[in-house]
Amino acid sequence: MDEFFVELAKHHPEVTHEDIRNAAQRLPFNQSILDAVRLVVDDFGATCKIVSDSTVFGVRSFLEHHGLADQVSEVVANSTHFEDGGKVLRVRPYHGNHLAPHGCRNCPNNLCKGVVLERILQQHRYARVLYVGGGIEDFCPSTKLPNDITVIARNEVLSLPNTFPDTVQVQQWKAGDDVLSLLRNFFHQYPSKQVAKASVKTFSPISQVFSGSGQVLVVFDFDESLVNKDSDRFAFQCFHPELIKTLEERHALNPVWPSVFDELHQILANEKPELTPELICARVAQIPIQNRMVDAVRMAVEQFGAEVKIISDGNSLFIEKALKFHGLVPYINEVLTNQADLETMDNGRTRIRLRPHHDQPMNCSWCPSNLCKGSILDSIRNKKQYSHVLYVGDGIGDFCPASRLTK
């Protein structure tokens, strides 16, 4: 897929990222499948995840277009990011080169759905598991799971020479209507309280293997570290670049960045009322991300059981949307940043409001008054002992927390 998109950009430079997004949104679908997703989440309180050998960008674009982004709690697929100013979509394998081969003979090298599903079940305990698949690549998960799984498989899969384990309940489907009917019957048979999530158990390989040694903490700065742009500036570069030219002047008058950007969001709401917070967030969610950063975060959690946090002078709304778009929400333990909310104005429209992280100005000579990364890092370490702390940052704003660390 990566080679395809590189060649597409080379031979058809007129194709934009919006064209690719629109193509993903127009993928053929059966309405009953979408209804089935809403049914299990909205009516029965189930957790719905997608495991796919497609791309996060394509799946997320489709879900957002059809209003299913909130119903799907996690998308596990091959990661994507844009290069060359958003002209080239790059695709990276979910199971990257930083990981040892998964060793599954039934799955492609880049993604073993069985391994993914095992990871999901190690992180949370569920009363029942239902797996809806349509091809041979969906056979693997059924061979690795416990007795409490029901596989809803296409007729073509049932005709394969492989047989499902005796402990797996198999239901067959041919069209989307079949899936909707099977799920409705299942949930009426098993009340929602039986299917809802049970108690959560965090999967921490390091603490299990090295008893008493503590856990590794990995802290990422967000702007121009985890992602390749300043997220607050990126929003205005996309929708009102003229305001960017006034940033330094405004900051000189009011040296608190959240207050400056809050003022700019008020101007944006007044001058461009057609731009809703949803449109702004959808664009910022696609902020360019550093090459292999997604792999690095996943590796820290999956391979080493690290606890990953973000400390950022950005804002909670933009960070949340970007993490969700890139499929990183399950890997981030905590985000500590300036608070962002939606506020209804007198004219009935909504706007984005930003507030400083610290209620009282901090007296740190290195950090802005609204957020001292060093004091936040101290607070984290005072609450829990870690065997090692790794801090990933990009500039002068990350010097303070780095100075708090010891060998």
mmCIF file of C-alpha atoms in Angstrom:
data_model
loop_
_atom_site.group_PDB
_atom_site.id
_atom_site.type_symbol
_atom_site.label_atom_id
_atom_site.label_comp_id
_atom_site.label_asym_id
_atom_site.label_seq_id
_atom_site.Cartn_x
_atom_site.Cartn_y
_atom_site.Cartn_z
ATOM 1 C CA MET A 1 0.000 0.000 0.000
ATOM 2 C CA ASP A 2 2.816 2.385 0.808
ATOM 3 C CA GLU A 3 4.355 1.908 -2.634
ATOM 4 C CA PHE A 4 0.965 2.422 -4.265
ATOM 5 C CA PHE A 5 0.405 5.793 -2.603
ATOM 6 C CA VAL A 6 3.958 6.925 -3.381
ATOM 7 C CA GLU A 7 3.413 6.086 -7.048
ATOM 8 C CA LEU A 8 -0.002 7.737 -6.968
ATOM 9 C CA ALA A 9 1.531 10.987 -5.732
ATOM 10 C CA LYS A 10 4.304 10.735 -8.327
ATOM 11 C CA HIS A 11 2.099 10.161 -11.361
ATOM 12 C CA HIS A 12 -1.011 12.032 -10.200
ATOM 13 C CA PRO A 13 0.169 14.997 -8.104
ATOM 14 C CA GLU A 14 -3.243 16.584 -8.467
ATOM 15 C CA VAL A 15 -4.683 13.970 -6.070
ATOM 16 C CA THR A 16 -4.865 15.551 -2.604
ATOM 17 C CA HIS A 17 -5.235 14.025 0.832
ATOM 18 C CA GLU A 18 -8.865 15.156 0.742
ATOM 19 C CA ASP A 19 -9.368 13.152 -2.458
ATOM 20 C CA ILE A 20 -7.985 10.065 -0.717
ATOM 21 C CA ARG A 21 -10.196 10.737 2.292
ATOM 22 C CA ASN A 22 -13.244 11.135 0.058
ATOM 23 C CA ALA A 23 -12.458 7.850 -1.682
ATOM 24 C CA ALA A 24 -12.311 6.067 1.677
ATOM 25 C CA GLN A 25 -15.587 7.664 2.704
ATOM 26 C CA ARG A 26 -17.284 6.429 -0.481
ATOM 27 C CA LEU A 27 -16.348 2.776 -0.012
ATOM 28 C CA PRO A 28 -19.336 0.487 -0.650
ATOM 29 C CA PHE A 29 -21.107 -0.603 2.507
ATOM 30 C CA ASN A 30 -24.208 -2.348 3.744
ATOM 31 C CA GLN A 31 -26.399 -0.172 5.938
ATOM 32 C CA SER A 32 -27.222 -3.131 8.158
ATOM 33 C CA ILE A 33 -23.552 -3.429 9.150
ATOM 34 C CA LEU A 34 -23.525 0.196 10.313
ATOM 35 C CA ASP A 35 -26.804 -0.391 12.139
ATOM 36 C CA ALA A 36 -25.250 -3.430 13.813
ATOM 37 C CA VAL A 37 -22.387 -1.335 15.195
ATOM 38 C CA ARG A 38 -24.793 1.234 16.620
ATOM 39 C CA LEU A 39 -26.990 -1.522 18.033
ATOM 40 C CA VAL A 40 -24.280 -3.275 20.044
ATOM 41 C CA VAL A 41 -22.798 -0.020 21.391
ATOM 42 C CA ASP A 42 -25.783 2.286 21.863
ATOM 43 C CA ASP A 43 -28.409 -0.267 22.877
ATOM 44 C CA PHE A 44 -26.357 -2.921 24.667
ATOM 45 C CA GLY A 45 -23.295 -1.037 25.936
ATOM 46 C CA ALA A 46 -20.731 -3.283 24.268
ATOM 47 C CA THR A 47 -17.181 -2.199 23.441
ATOM 48 C CA CYS A 48 -16.588 -2.209 19.691
ATOM 49 C CA LYS A 49 -13.098 -2.379 18.169
ATOM 50 C CA ILE A 50 -11.881 -2.772 14.597
ATOM 51 C CA VAL A 51 -8.889 -4.943 13.688
ATOM 52 C CA SER A 52 -8.049 -4.516 10.022
ATOM 53 C CA ASP A 53 -5.224 -4.956 7.524
ATOM 54 C CA SER A 54 -6.310 -1.667 5.997
ATOM 55 C CA THR A 55 -5.035 1.735 7.218
ATOM 56 C CA VAL A 56 -5.958 3.831 10.228
ATOM 57 C CA PHE A 57 -6.521 6.812 7.921
ATOM 58 C CA GLY A 58 -8.922 4.927 5.666
ATOM 59 C CA VAL A 59 -10.891 3.293 8.460
ATOM 60 C CA ARG A 60 -11.139 6.486 10.511
ATOM 61 C CA SER A 61 -12.215 8.496 7.467
ATOM 62 C CA PHE A 62 -14.988 5.999 6.736
ATOM 63 C CA LEU A 63 -16.172 5.902 10.353
ATOM 64 C CA GLU A 64 -16.219 9.679 10.736
ATOM 65 C CA HIS A 65 -18.123 10.126 7.475
ATOM 66 C CA HIS A 66 -20.811 7.681 8.594
ATOM 67 C CA GLY A 67 -21.021 8.991 12.158
ATOM 68 C CA LEU A 68 -19.483 5.924 13.808
ATOM 69 C CA ALA A 69 -16.288 7.425 15.242
ATOM 70 C CA ASP A 70 -17.715 7.573 18.761
ATOM 71 C CA GLN A 71 -19.060 4.019 18.622
ATOM 72 C CA VAL A 72 -15.680 2.451 17.801
ATOM 73 C CA SER A 73 -13.327 2.672 20.771
ATOM 74 C CA GLU A 74 -10.176 1.550 18.936
ATOM 75 C CA VAL A 75 -8.966 1.021 15.384
ATOM 76 C CA VAL A 76 -6.037 -1.361 15.040
ATOM 77 C CA ALA A 77 -4.647 -1.139 11.518
ATOM 78 C CA ASN A 78 -1.555 -0.115 9.605
ATOM 79 C CA SER A 79 -0.473 3.379 10.646
ATOM 80 C CA THR A 80 -0.415 6.297 8.223
ATOM 81 C CA HIS A 81 0.996 9.782 7.991
ATOM 82 C CA PHE A 82 1.383 12.419 5.296
ATOM 83 C CA GLU A 83 4.670 13.666 3.906
ATOM 84 C CA ASP A 84 5.719 16.402 1.487
ATOM 85 C CA GLY A 85 3.258 18.928 2.803
ATOM 86 C CA GLY A 86 0.345 16.514 2.852
ATOM 87 C CA LYS A 87 0.834 15.348 -0.741
ATOM 88 C CA VAL A 88 2.037 11.795 -0.083
ATOM 89 C CA LEU A 89 0.211 9.311 2.137
ATOM 90 C CA ARG A 90 2.715 6.923 3.696
ATOM 91 C CA VAL A 91 1.654 3.584 5.149
ATOM 92 C CA ARG A 92 3.640 1.782 7.828
ATOM 93 C CA PRO A 93 2.993 -1.842 8.837
ATOM 94 C CA TYR A 94 1.229 -2.315 12.147
ATOM 95 C CA HIS A 95 3.740 -4.983 13.088
ATOM 96 C CA GLY A 96 6.800 -2.882 12.274
ATOM 97 C CA ASN A 97 10.433 -3.820 11.917
ATOM 98 C CA HIS A 98 11.063 -2.768 15.523
ATOM 99 C CA LEU A 99 9.208 -5.896 16.684
ATOM 100 C CA ALA A 100 10.248 -9.519 16.430
ATOM 101 C CA PRO A 101 8.320 -11.498 13.761
ATOM 102 C CA HIS A 102 4.943 -12.579 15.101
ATOM 103 C CA GLY A 103 5.499 -16.083 13.720
ATOM 104 C CA CYS A 104 1.931 -16.707 12.597
ATOM 105 C CA ARG A 105 1.719 -18.783 9.426
ATOM 106 C CA ASN A 106 -1.898 -17.823 8.779
ATOM 107 C CA CYS A 107 -1.410 -14.034 8.781
ATOM 108 C CA PRO A 108 0.610 -11.559 6.693
ATOM 109 C CA ASN A 109 3.909 -10.369 8.163
ATOM 110 C CA ASN A 110 2.610 -6.874 8.838
ATOM 111 C CA LEU A 111 -0.354 -7.806 11.039
ATOM 112 C CA CYS A 112 -1.457 -10.885 12.944
ATOM 113 C CA LYS A 113 -5.035 -10.402 14.068
ATOM 114 C CA GLY A 114 -4.694 -13.195 16.584
ATOM 115 C CA VAL A 115 -1.795 -11.432 18.319
ATOM 116 C CA VAL A 116 -3.748 -8.166 18.334
ATOM 117 C CA LEU A 117 -6.805 -9.806 19.835
ATOM 118 C CA GLU A 118 -4.698 -11.508 22.498
ATOM 119 C CA ARG A 119 -3.265 -8.100 23.428
ATOM 120 C CA ILE A 120 -6.760 -6.618 23.687
ATOM 121 C CA LEU A 121 -7.907 -9.417 25.982
ATOM 122 C CA GLN A 122 -4.812 -9.050 28.168
ATOM 123 C CA GLN A 123 -5.542 -5.363 28.696
ATOM 124 C CA HIS A 124 -9.227 -5.832 29.555
ATOM 125 C CA ARG A 125 -11.357 -8.736 30.699
ATOM 126 C CA TYR A 126 -14.669 -9.199 28.883
ATOM 127 C CA ALA A 127 -17.582 -11.460 29.731
ATOM 128 C CA ARG A 128 -18.033 -12.502 26.092
ATOM 129 C CA VAL A 129 -16.190 -11.870 22.828
ATOM 130 C CA LEU A 130 -17.797 -11.714 19.390
ATOM 131 C CA TYR A 131 -15.642 -11.589 16.277
ATOM 132 C CA VAL A 132 -17.155 -10.611 12.921
ATOM 133 C CA GLY A 133 -14.957 -11.471 9.943
ATOM 134 C CA GLY A 134 -15.147 -12.025 6.251
ATOM 135 C CA GLY A 135 -12.019 -13.750 4.970
ATOM 136 C CA ILE A 136 -9.265 -16.271 5.545
ATOM 137 C CA GLU A 137 -7.247 -13.716 7.516
ATOM 138 C CA ASP A 138 -9.979 -13.810 10.161
ATOM 139 C CA PHE A 139 -9.437 -17.508 10.848
ATOM 140 C CA CYS A 140 -6.353 -16.921 13.014
ATOM 141 C CA PRO A 141 -8.041 -15.107 15.945
ATOM 142 C CA SER A 142 -10.457 -17.974 16.512
ATOM 143 C CA THR A 143 -7.574 -20.404 17.046
ATOM 144 C CA LYS A 144 -6.030 -18.419 19.897
ATOM 145 C CA LEU A 145 -8.958 -17.372 22.019
ATOM 146 C CA PRO A 146 -10.736 -18.836 25.052
ATOM 147 C CA ASN A 147 -14.092 -20.555 25.200
ATOM 148 C CA ASP A 148 -16.152 -17.370 25.516
ATOM 149 C CA ILE A 149 -15.880 -16.342 21.861
ATOM 150 C CA THR A 150 -18.463 -16.373 19.119
ATOM 151 C CA VAL A 151 -17.212 -16.050 15.542
ATOM 152 C CA ILE A 152 -19.597 -14.602 12.965
ATOM 153 C CA ALA A 153 -17.997 -15.620 9.664
ATOM 154 C CA ARG A 154 -18.877 -15.379 5.998
ATOM 155 C CA ASN A 155 -19.954 -18.568 4.260
ATOM 156 C CA GLU A 156 -16.712 -18.542 2.265
ATOM 157 C CA VAL A 157 -14.658 -18.861 5.456
ATOM 158 C CA LEU A 158 -16.691 -21.815 6.652
ATOM 159 C CA SER A 159 -15.845 -23.649 3.437
ATOM 160 C CA LEU A 160 -12.094 -23.456 4.104
ATOM 161 C CA PRO A 161 -10.238 -26.720 4.803
ATOM 162 C CA ASN A 162 -9.251 -25.389 8.255
ATOM 163 C CA THR A 163 -11.763 -26.081 10.975
ATOM 164 C CA PHE A 164 -12.590 -23.824 13.878
ATOM 165 C CA PRO A 165 -11.740 -25.064 17.373
ATOM 166 C CA ASP A 166 -14.530 -27.040 19.016
ATOM 167 C CA THR A 167 -14.743 -24.467 21.814
ATOM 168 C CA VAL A 168 -15.636 -21.659 19.383
ATOM 169 C CA GLN A 169 -19.270 -20.978 18.548
ATOM 170 C CA VAL A 170 -19.517 -20.225 14.819
ATOM 171 C CA GLN A 171 -22.369 -18.371 13.137
ATOM 172 C CA GLN A 172 -22.420 -17.808 9.388
ATOM 173 C CA TRP A 173 -23.439 -14.726 7.433
ATOM 174 C CA LYS A 174 -23.778 -13.837 3.795
ATOM 175 C CA ALA A 175 -25.121 -10.270 3.873
ATOM 176 C CA GLY A 176 -25.194 -7.374 6.319
ATOM 177 C CA ASP A 177 -28.761 -8.195 7.297
ATOM 178 C CA ASP A 178 -27.519 -11.537 8.627
ATOM 179 C CA VAL A 179 -24.949 -9.824 10.870
ATOM 180 C CA LEU A 180 -27.535 -7.433 12.286
ATOM 181 C CA SER A 181 -29.945 -10.291 12.976
ATOM 182 C CA LEU A 182 -27.282 -12.503 14.573
ATOM 183 C CA LEU A 183 -26.061 -9.722 16.854
ATOM 184 C CA ARG A 184 -29.579 -8.756 17.867
ATOM 185 C CA ASN A 185 -30.367 -12.379 18.744
ATOM 186 C CA PHE A 186 -27.112 -12.752 20.659
ATOM 187 C CA PHE A 187 -27.685 -9.716 22.849
ATOM 188 C CA HIS A 188 -31.266 -10.656 23.561
ATOM 189 C CA GLN A 189 -29.997 -14.066 24.676
ATOM 190 C CA TYR A 190 -27.205 -12.579 26.814
ATOM 191 C CA PRO A 191 -28.340 -9.433 28.668
ATOM 192 C CA SER A 192 -26.104 -6.403 28.310
ATOM 193 C CA LYS A 193 -24.850 -6.638 31.875
ATOM 194 C CA GLN A 194 -23.341 -10.019 31.011
ATOM 195 C CA VAL A 195 -21.589 -8.700 27.912
ATOM 196 C CA ALA A 196 -20.371 -5.390 29.261
ATOM 197 C CA LYS A 197 -16.787 -4.983 30.339
ATOM 198 C CA ALA A 198 -15.731 -6.628 33.553
ATOM 199 C CA SER A 199 -13.025 -5.235 35.793
ATOM 200 C CA VAL A 200 -10.038 -3.782 33.978
ATOM 201 C CA LYS A 201 -6.626 -5.306 34.308
ATOM 202 C CA THR A 202 -3.597 -3.442 33.009
ATOM 203 C CA PHE A 203 -1.056 -5.525 31.134
ATOM 204 C CA SER A 204 2.398 -4.694 32.492
ATOM 205 C CA PRO A 205 5.023 -7.152 31.205
ATOM 206 C CA ILE A 206 7.971 -5.441 32.908
ATOM 207 C CA SER A 207 6.389 -5.446 36.354
ATOM 208 C CA GLN A 208 5.441 -9.105 35.902
ATOM 209 C CA VAL A 209 8.834 -10.284 34.698
ATOM 210 C CA PHE A 210 11.005 -8.096 36.935
ATOM 211 C CA SER A 211 9.098 -8.256 40.196
ATOM 212 C CA GLY A 212 9.759 -5.275 42.444
ATOM 213 C CA SER A 213 11.787 -3.382 39.850
ATOM 214 C CA GLY A 214 9.035 -0.900 39.056
ATOM 215 C CA GLN A 215 7.727 0.191 35.690
ATOM 216 C CA VAL A 216 9.286 2.281 32.941
ATOM 217 C CA LEU A 217 7.765 5.726 32.404
ATOM 218 C CA VAL A 218 7.982 7.302 28.948
ATOM 219 C CA VAL A 219 6.960 10.960 28.694
ATOM 220 C CA PHE A 220 6.360 12.601 25.335
ATOM 221 C CA ASP A 221 6.087 16.256 24.559
ATOM 222 C CA PHE A 222 3.360 16.610 21.926
ATOM 223 C CA ASP A 223 3.910 19.621 19.654
ATOM 224 C CA GLU A 224 6.887 19.166 17.337
ATOM 225 C CA SER A 225 7.852 16.006 19.205
ATOM 226 C CA LEU A 226 5.194 13.314 18.973
ATOM 227 C CA VAL A 227 3.644 15.249 16.084
ATOM 228 C CA ASN A 228 5.557 17.308 13.571
ATOM 229 C CA LYS A 229 3.791 20.655 14.064
ATOM 230 C CA ASP A 230 2.609 22.993 16.788
ATOM 231 C CA SER A 231 -1.037 21.902 17.038
ATOM 232 C CA ASP A 232 -2.409 25.300 18.120
ATOM 233 C CA ARG A 233 -0.619 27.128 15.315
ATOM 234 C CA PHE A 234 -1.524 24.375 12.860
ATOM 235 C CA ALA A 235 -5.242 25.048 13.348
ATOM 236 C CA PHE A 236 -4.889 28.691 12.369
ATOM 237 C CA GLN A 237 -2.465 27.960 9.550
ATOM 238 C CA CYS A 238 -5.212 25.800 8.074
ATOM 239 C CA PHE A 239 -8.179 28.098 8.603
ATOM 240 C CA HIS A 240 -7.002 31.681 9.251
ATOM 241 C CA PRO A 241 -3.291 32.103 8.427
ATOM 242 C CA GLU A 242 -3.529 35.887 8.722
ATOM 243 C CA LEU A 243 -3.924 35.538 12.481
ATOM 244 C CA ILE A 244 -0.612 33.680 12.766
ATOM 245 C CA LYS A 245 1.185 36.893 11.829
ATOM 246 C CA THR A 246 -0.184 38.574 14.956
ATOM 247 C CA LEU A 247 0.888 35.857 17.415
ATOM 248 C CA GLU A 248 4.118 37.375 18.685
ATOM 249 C CA GLU A 249 2.569 40.798 19.121
ATOM 250 C CA ARG A 250 -0.353 39.351 21.051
ATOM 251 C CA HIS A 251 1.961 37.206 23.174
ATOM 252 C CA ALA A 252 4.050 40.261 24.053
ATOM 253 C CA LEU A 253 0.920 41.905 25.458
ATOM 254 C CA ASN A 254 -0.328 38.733 27.157
ATOM 255 C CA PRO A 255 2.506 36.226 27.781
ATOM 256 C CA VAL A 256 0.184 33.259 28.419
ATOM 257 C CA TRP A 257 -0.162 31.114 25.316
ATOM 258 C CA PRO A 258 -3.549 29.508 26.159
ATOM 259 C CA SER A 259 -5.018 32.984 26.637
ATOM 260 C CA VAL A 260 -3.568 34.149 23.318
ATOM 261 C CA PHE A 261 -4.970 31.179 21.411
ATOM 262 C CA ASP A 262 -8.276 31.478 23.264
ATOM 263 C CA GLU A 263 -8.543 35.032 21.953
ATOM 264 C CA LEU A 264 -7.748 33.832 18.437
ATOM 265 C CA HIS A 265 -10.468 31.182 18.635
ATOM 266 C CA GLN A 266 -12.941 33.920 19.525
ATOM 267 C CA ILE A 267 -11.860 35.886 16.451
ATOM 268 C CA LEU A 268 -12.062 32.755 14.301
ATOM 269 C CA ALA A 269 -15.597 32.059 15.527
ATOM 270 C CA ASN A 270 -16.666 35.638 14.768
ATOM 271 C CA GLU A 271 -15.016 36.024 11.376
ATOM 272 C CA LYS A 272 -15.593 32.511 10.022
ATOM 273 C CA PRO A 273 -18.842 31.238 11.553
ATOM 274 C CA GLU A 274 -18.985 28.364 9.059
ATOM 275 C CA LEU A 275 -16.009 26.765 10.834
ATOM 276 C CA THR A 276 -17.437 24.640 13.617
ATOM 277 C CA PRO A 277 -15.270 23.140 16.379
ATOM 278 C CA GLU A 278 -15.928 19.739 14.792
ATOM 279 C CA LEU A 279 -14.431 20.860 11.474
ATOM 280 C CA ILE A 280 -11.426 22.408 13.193
ATOM 281 C CA CYS A 281 -10.781 19.307 15.297
ATOM 282 C CA ALA A 282 -11.181 16.991 12.312
ATOM 283 C CA ARG A 283 -8.455 18.907 10.483
ATOM 284 C CA VAL A 284 -6.110 19.128 13.460
ATOM 285 C CA ALA A 285 -6.545 15.382 14.033
ATOM 286 C CA GLN A 286 -4.653 14.881 10.771
ATOM 287 C CA ILE A 287 -1.659 16.925 11.915
ATOM 288 C CA PRO A 288 1.542 15.422 10.438
ATOM 289 C CA ILE A 289 3.136 12.960 12.804
ATOM 290 C CA GLN A 290 6.819 12.204 13.108
ATOM 291 C CA ASN A 291 7.915 9.211 11.081
ATOM 292 C CA ARG A 292 7.885 6.035 13.228
ATOM 293 C CA MET A 293 6.590 7.864 16.322
ATOM 294 C CA VAL A 294 3.458 5.721 16.296
ATOM 295 C CA ASP A 295 5.657 2.617 16.206
ATOM 296 C CA ALA A 296 7.751 3.975 19.086
ATOM 297 C CA VAL A 297 4.735 4.523 21.326
ATOM 298 C CA ARG A 298 3.289 1.108 20.570
ATOM 299 C CA MET A 299 6.647 -0.572 21.085
ATOM 300 C CA ALA A 300 7.088 1.059 24.498
ATOM 301 C CA VAL A 301 3.727 -0.273 25.663
ATOM 302 C CA GLU A 302 3.429 -3.610 23.865
ATOM 303 C CA GLN A 303 7.001 -4.854 24.002
ATOM 304 C CA PHE A 304 8.240 -3.288 27.238
ATOM 305 C CA GLY A 305 5.060 -2.651 29.217
ATOM 306 C CA ALA A 306 5.950 1.003 29.738
ATOM 307 C CA GLU A 307 3.534 3.636 30.987
ATOM 308 C CA VAL A 308 3.317 6.431 28.419
ATOM 309 C CA LYS A 309 2.186 9.948 29.298
ATOM 310 C CA ILE A 310 2.063 13.244 27.419
ATOM 311 C CA ILE A 311 3.037 16.571 28.991
ATOM 312 C CA SER A 312 2.291 19.394 26.593
ATOM 313 C CA ASP A 313 1.690 23.128 26.392
ATOM 314 C CA GLY A 314 -0.882 22.351 23.696
ATOM 315 C CA ASN A 315 -4.517 21.696 24.562
ATOM 316 C CA SER A 316 -6.539 18.659 25.577
ATOM 317 C CA LEU A 317 -9.046 18.776 22.709
ATOM 318 C CA PHE A 318 -6.539 18.825 19.852
ATOM 319 C CA ILE A 319 -4.326 16.193 21.481
ATOM 320 C CA GLU A 320 -7.291 13.897 22.110
ATOM 321 C CA LYS A 321 -8.458 14.124 18.492
ATOM 322 C CA ALA A 322 -4.974 13.523 17.066
ATOM 323 C CA LEU A 323 -4.364 10.511 19.310
ATOM 324 C CA LYS A 324 -7.719 9.046 18.344
ATOM 325 C CA PHE A 325 -7.096 9.589 14.631
ATOM 326 C CA HIS A 326 -3.703 7.866 14.786
ATOM 327 C CA GLY A 327 -5.003 4.989 16.923
ATOM 328 C CA LEU A 328 -2.899 5.870 19.974
ATOM 329 C CA VAL A 329 -5.576 6.425 22.629
ATOM 330 C CA PRO A 330 -5.220 2.917 24.168
ATOM 331 C CA TYR A 331 -1.472 3.431 24.540
ATOM 332 C CA ILE A 332 -1.479 6.786 26.346
ATOM 333 C CA ASN A 333 -1.972 6.506 30.089
ATOM 334 C CA GLU A 334 -2.439 10.225 30.766
ATOM 335 C CA VAL A 335 -2.367 13.603 29.008
ATOM 336 C CA LEU A 336 -1.364 16.632 31.079
ATOM 337 C CA THR A 337 -1.927 19.857 29.198
ATOM 338 C CA ASN A 338 -4.010 23.023 29.016
ATOM 339 C CA GLN A 339 -7.735 22.392 29.234
ATOM 340 C CA ALA A 340 -9.916 22.914 26.147
ATOM 341 C CA ASP A 341 -13.712 22.957 26.178
ATOM 342 C CA LEU A 342 -16.577 23.899 23.902
ATOM 343 C CA GLU A 343 -18.602 26.963 24.873
ATOM 344 C CA THR A 344 -21.944 28.120 23.519
ATOM 345 C CA MET A 345 -21.870 31.800 22.565
ATOM 346 C CA ASP A 346 -24.729 34.292 22.765
ATOM 347 C CA ASN A 347 -25.554 33.715 19.088
ATOM 348 C CA GLY A 348 -26.055 29.992 19.709
ATOM 349 C CA ARG A 349 -22.884 28.836 17.962
ATOM 350 C CA THR A 350 -20.099 27.011 19.767
ATOM 351 C CA ARG A 351 -16.437 27.927 19.986
ATOM 352 C CA ILE A 352 -13.290 26.390 21.445
ATOM 353 C CA ARG A 353 -12.203 27.752 24.837
ATOM 354 C CA LEU A 354 -8.695 27.299 26.228
ATOM 355 C CA ARG A 355 -7.628 27.574 29.859
ATOM 356 C CA PRO A 356 -4.188 27.321 31.480
ATOM 357 C CA HIS A 357 -3.188 24.028 33.069
ATOM 358 C CA HIS A 358 -2.111 25.674 36.331
ATOM 359 C CA ASP A 359 -4.699 27.741 38.202
ATOM 360 C CA GLN A 360 -1.961 29.902 39.686
ATOM 361 C CA PRO A 361 1.056 31.221 37.723
ATOM 362 C CA MET A 362 4.185 29.132 38.145
ATOM 363 C CA ASN A 363 7.429 30.824 39.097
ATOM 364 C CA CYS A 364 9.672 28.630 36.967
ATOM 365 C CA SER A 365 12.375 30.618 35.186
ATOM 366 C CA TRP A 366 12.380 28.151 32.267
ATOM 367 C CA CYS A 367 8.671 27.443 31.744
ATOM 368 C CA PRO A 368 5.669 29.593 30.804
ATOM 369 C CA SER A 369 3.522 30.656 33.745
ATOM 370 C CA ASN A 370 0.575 28.508 32.629
ATOM 371 C CA LEU A 371 2.393 25.162 32.584
ATOM 372 C CA CYS A 372 5.622 23.989 34.201
ATOM 373 C CA LYS A 373 6.553 20.605 32.779
ATOM 374 C CA GLY A 374 9.142 20.051 35.490
ATOM 375 C CA SER A 375 6.661 20.412 38.345
ATOM 376 C CA ILE A 376 4.203 18.140 36.528
ATOM 377 C CA LEU A 377 6.889 15.494 36.099
ATOM 378 C CA ASP A 378 7.805 15.807 39.787
ATOM 379 C CA SER A 379 4.155 15.281 40.714
ATOM 380 C CA ILE A 380 3.948 12.149 38.557
ATOM 381 C CA ARG A 381 7.061 10.650 40.117
ATOM 382 C CA ASN A 382 5.914 11.504 43.640
ATOM 383 C CA LYS A 383 2.774 9.442 43.109
ATOM 384 C CA LYS A 384 4.513 6.353 41.758
ATOM 385 C CA GLN A 385 8.009 4.922 41.679
ATOM 386 C CA TYR A 386 9.413 4.036 38.261
ATOM 387 C CA SER A 387 12.517 2.028 37.498
ATOM 388 C CA HIS A 388 13.435 4.342 34.626
ATOM 389 C CA VAL A 389 12.084 7.566 33.145
ATOM 390 C CA LEU A 390 12.517 8.444 29.472
ATOM 391 C CA TYR A 391 11.611 11.946 28.306
ATOM 392 C CA VAL A 392 11.094 12.743 24.613
ATOM 393 C CA GLY A 393 11.104 16.450 23.758
ATOM 394 C CA ASP A 394 12.250 18.892 21.125
ATOM 395 C CA GLY A 395 13.170 22.305 22.506
ATOM 396 C CA ILE A 396 13.753 24.776 25.298
ATOM 397 C CA GLY A 397 10.326 24.070 26.770
ATOM 398 C CA ASP A 398 11.509 20.565 27.602
ATOM 399 C CA PHE A 399 14.695 21.606 29.392
ATOM 400 C CA CYS A 400 13.005 22.062 32.765
ATOM 401 C CA PRO A 401 11.650 18.497 33.087
ATOM 402 C CA ALA A 402 14.934 17.103 31.789
ATOM 403 C CA SER A 403 16.755 18.928 34.591
ATOM 404 C CA ARG A 404 14.615 17.105 37.181
ATOM 405 C CA LEU A 405 15.779 13.661 36.081
ATOM 406 C CA THR A 406 18.679 11.729 37.553
ATOM 407 C CA LYS A 407 20.847 8.937 36.239
#
